[in-house]
PDB file of C-alpha atoms in Angstrom:
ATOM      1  CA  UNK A   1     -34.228  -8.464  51.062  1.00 52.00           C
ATOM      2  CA  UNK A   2     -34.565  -4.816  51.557  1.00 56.00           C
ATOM      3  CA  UNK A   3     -30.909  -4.516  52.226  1.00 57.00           C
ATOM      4  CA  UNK A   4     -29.790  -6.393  49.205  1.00 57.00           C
ATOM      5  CA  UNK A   5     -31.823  -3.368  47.654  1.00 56.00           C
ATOM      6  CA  UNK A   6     -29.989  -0.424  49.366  1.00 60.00           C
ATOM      7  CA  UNK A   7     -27.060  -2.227  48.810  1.00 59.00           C
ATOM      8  CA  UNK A   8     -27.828  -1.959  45.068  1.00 64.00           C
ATOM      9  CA  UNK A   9     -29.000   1.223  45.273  1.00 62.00           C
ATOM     10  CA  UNK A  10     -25.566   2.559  47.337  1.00 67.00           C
ATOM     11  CA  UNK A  11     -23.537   1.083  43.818  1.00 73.00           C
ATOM     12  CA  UNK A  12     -25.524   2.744  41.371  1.00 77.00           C
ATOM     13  CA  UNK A  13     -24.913   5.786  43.613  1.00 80.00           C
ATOM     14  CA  UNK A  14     -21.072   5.087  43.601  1.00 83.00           C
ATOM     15  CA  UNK A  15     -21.093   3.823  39.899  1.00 83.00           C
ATOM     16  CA  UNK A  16     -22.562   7.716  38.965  1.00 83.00           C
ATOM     17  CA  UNK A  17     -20.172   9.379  41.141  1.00 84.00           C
ATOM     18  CA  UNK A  18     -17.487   8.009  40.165  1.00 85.00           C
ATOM     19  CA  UNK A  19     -18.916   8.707  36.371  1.00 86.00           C
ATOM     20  CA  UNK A  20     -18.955  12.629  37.074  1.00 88.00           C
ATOM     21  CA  UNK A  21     -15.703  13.051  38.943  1.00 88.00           C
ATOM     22  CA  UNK A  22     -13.902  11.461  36.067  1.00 87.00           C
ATOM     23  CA  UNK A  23     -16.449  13.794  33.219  1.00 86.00           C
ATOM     24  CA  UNK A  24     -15.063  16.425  35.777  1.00 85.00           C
ATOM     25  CA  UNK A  25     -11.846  15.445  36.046  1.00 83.00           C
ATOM     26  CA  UNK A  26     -11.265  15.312  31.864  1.00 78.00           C
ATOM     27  CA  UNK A  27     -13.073  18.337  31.549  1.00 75.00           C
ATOM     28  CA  UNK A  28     -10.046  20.365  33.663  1.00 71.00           C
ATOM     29  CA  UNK A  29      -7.228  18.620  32.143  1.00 71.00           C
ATOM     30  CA  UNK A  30      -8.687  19.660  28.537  1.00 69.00           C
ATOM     31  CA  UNK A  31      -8.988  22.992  29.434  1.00 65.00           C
ATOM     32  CA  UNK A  32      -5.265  23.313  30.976  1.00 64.00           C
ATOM     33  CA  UNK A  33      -2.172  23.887  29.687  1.00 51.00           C
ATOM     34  CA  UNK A  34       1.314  22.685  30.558  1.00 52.00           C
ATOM     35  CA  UNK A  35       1.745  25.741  32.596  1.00 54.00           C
ATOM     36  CA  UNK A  36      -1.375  25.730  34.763  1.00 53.00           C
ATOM     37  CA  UNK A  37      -2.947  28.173  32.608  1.00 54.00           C
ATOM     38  CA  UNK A  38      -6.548  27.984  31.015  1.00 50.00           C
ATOM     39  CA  UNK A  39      -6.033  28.045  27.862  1.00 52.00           C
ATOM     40  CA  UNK A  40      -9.478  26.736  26.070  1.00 51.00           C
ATOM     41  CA  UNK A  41      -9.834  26.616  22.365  1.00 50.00           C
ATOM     42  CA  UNK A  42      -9.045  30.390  21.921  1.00 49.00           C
ATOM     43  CA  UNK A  43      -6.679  31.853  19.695  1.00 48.00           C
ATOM     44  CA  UNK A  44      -5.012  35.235  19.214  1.00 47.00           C
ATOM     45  CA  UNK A  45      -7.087  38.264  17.868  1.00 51.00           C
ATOM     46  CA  UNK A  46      -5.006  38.147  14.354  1.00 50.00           C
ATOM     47  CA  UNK A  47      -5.431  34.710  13.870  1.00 47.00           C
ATOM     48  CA  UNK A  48      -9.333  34.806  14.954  1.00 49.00           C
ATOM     49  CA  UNK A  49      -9.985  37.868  12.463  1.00 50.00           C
ATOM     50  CA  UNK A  50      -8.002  36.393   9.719  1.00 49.00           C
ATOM     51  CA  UNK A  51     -10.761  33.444   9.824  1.00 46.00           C
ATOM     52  CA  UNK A  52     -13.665  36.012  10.610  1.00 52.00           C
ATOM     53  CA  UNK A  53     -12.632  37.482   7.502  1.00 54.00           C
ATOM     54  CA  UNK A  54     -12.580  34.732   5.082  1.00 62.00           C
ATOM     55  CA  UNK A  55     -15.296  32.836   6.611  1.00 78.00           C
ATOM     56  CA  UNK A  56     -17.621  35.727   5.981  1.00 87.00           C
ATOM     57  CA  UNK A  57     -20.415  36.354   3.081  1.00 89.00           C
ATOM     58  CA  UNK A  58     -19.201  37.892   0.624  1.00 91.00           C
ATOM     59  CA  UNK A  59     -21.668  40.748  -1.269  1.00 92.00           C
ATOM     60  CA  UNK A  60     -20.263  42.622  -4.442  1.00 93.00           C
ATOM     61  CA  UNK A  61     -22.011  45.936  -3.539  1.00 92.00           C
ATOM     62  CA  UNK A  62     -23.322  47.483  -0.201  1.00 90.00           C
ATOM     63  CA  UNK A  63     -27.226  47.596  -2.359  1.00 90.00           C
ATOM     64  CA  UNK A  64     -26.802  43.505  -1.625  1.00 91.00           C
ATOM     65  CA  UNK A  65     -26.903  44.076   1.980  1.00 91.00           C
ATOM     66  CA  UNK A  66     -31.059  44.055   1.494  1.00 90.00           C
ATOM     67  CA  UNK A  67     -30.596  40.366   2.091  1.00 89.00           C
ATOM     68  CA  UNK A  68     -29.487  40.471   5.989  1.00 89.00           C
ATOM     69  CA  UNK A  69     -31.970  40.716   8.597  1.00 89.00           C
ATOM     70  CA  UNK A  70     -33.333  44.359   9.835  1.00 92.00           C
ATOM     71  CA  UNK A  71     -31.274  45.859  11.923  1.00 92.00           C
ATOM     72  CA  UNK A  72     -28.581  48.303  12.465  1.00 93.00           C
ATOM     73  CA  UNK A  73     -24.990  47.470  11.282  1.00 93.00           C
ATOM     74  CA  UNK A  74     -22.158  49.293  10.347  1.00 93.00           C
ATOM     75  CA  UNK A  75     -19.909  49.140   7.655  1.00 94.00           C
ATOM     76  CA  UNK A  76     -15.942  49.449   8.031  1.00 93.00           C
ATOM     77  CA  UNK A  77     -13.198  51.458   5.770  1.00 92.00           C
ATOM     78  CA  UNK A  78     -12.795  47.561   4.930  1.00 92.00           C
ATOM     79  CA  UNK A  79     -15.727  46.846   3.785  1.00 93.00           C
ATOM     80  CA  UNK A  80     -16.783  44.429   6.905  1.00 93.00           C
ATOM     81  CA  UNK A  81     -20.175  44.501   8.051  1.00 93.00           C
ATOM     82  CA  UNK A  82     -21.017  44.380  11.682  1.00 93.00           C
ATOM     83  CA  UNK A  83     -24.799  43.752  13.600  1.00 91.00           C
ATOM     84  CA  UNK A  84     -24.790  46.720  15.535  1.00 91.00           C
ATOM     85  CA  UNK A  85     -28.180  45.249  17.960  1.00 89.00           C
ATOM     86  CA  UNK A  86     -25.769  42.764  19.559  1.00 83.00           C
ATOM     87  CA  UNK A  87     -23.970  43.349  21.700  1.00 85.00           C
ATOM     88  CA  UNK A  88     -20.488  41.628  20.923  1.00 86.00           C
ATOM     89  CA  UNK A  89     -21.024  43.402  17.338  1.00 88.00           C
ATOM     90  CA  UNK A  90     -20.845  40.214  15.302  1.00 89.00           C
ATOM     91  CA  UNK A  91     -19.205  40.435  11.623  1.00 91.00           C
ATOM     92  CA  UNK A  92     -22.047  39.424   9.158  1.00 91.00           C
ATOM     93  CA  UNK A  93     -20.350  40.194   5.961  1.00 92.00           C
ATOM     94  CA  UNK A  94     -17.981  41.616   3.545  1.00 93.00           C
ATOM     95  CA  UNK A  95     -18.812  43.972   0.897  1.00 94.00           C
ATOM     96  CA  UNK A  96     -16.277  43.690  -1.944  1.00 93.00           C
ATOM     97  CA  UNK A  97     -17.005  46.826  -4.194  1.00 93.00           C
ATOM     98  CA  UNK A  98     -17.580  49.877  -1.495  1.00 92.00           C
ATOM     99  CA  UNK A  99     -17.051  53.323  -1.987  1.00 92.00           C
ATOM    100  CA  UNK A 100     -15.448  55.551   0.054  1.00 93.00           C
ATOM    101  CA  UNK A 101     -18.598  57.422   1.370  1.00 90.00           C
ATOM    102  CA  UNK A 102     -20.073  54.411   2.439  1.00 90.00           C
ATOM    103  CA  UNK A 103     -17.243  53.659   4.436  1.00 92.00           C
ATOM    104  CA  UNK A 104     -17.111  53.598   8.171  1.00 93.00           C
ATOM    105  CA  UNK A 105     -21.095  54.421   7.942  1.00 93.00           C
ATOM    106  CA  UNK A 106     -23.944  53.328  10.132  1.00 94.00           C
ATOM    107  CA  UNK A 107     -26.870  51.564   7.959  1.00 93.00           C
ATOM    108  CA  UNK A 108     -30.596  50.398   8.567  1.00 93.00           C
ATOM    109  CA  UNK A 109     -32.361  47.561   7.104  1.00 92.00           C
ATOM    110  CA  UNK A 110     -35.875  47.297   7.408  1.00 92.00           C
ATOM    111  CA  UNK A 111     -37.772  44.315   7.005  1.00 90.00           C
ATOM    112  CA  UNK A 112     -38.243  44.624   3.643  1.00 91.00           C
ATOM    113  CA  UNK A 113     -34.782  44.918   2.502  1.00 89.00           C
ATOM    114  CA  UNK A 114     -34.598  48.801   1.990  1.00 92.00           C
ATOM    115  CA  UNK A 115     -31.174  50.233   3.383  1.00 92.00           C
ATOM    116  CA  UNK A 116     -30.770  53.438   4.679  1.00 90.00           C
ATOM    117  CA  UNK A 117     -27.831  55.393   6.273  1.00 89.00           C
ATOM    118  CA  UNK A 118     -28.258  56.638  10.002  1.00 85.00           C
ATOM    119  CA  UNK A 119     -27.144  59.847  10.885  1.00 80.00           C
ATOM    120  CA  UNK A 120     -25.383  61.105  13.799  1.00 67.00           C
TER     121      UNK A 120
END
């Protein structure tokens, strides 16, 4: 009886293997190309800021940027908005109607909403 249980026990064991060295085994195939190279779901930097860009929010005027979280960001000659206290420097948003001394400028927004320029 008790080796009618290991046997049991041994194909439950073999069963799961099995299980992960296929997950495994789909996992690499997905993730290569027809060359042998990883290719992943990336895409090329024009393509990937062409849908940064019009997957953004969208503000008419840099005074609407009270609404984002407090932080540093920066704002870009193209109006883009970037979270300066990551890191990777995420895009956050798009301001529409900027001038051209708030371009390429370095903001703060406190936790109440008030913006104010940081100086070098």
């Amino acid at each position: 009886m008790n080796s009618m249980a290991e046997n049991r026990k041994m194909g439950h064991f073999q069963y799961a293997l099995v299980a992960v060295s296929l997950a495994i085994i789909v996992s690499l195939v997905a993730f290569m190309s027809e060359e042998g190279k990883i290719t992943g779901f990336a895409v090329s930097d024009s393509d990937s800021f062409d849908i940064m860009e019009s997957s953004l929010v969208e503000y008419n005027t840099l005074n609407e940027l009270g609404s984002l979280g407090p932080g540093n960001y920066y704002v870009s000659s193209e109006g883009i908005v970037y979270w300066l206290d990551d890191n990777s420097m995420p895009a956050v948003g798009k301001v529409n109607q900027i001038t051209e001394a708030q371009k390429n400028k370095r903001i703060y927004i406190d936790s109440e909403g008030n913006i104010g320029y940081i100086l070098n």
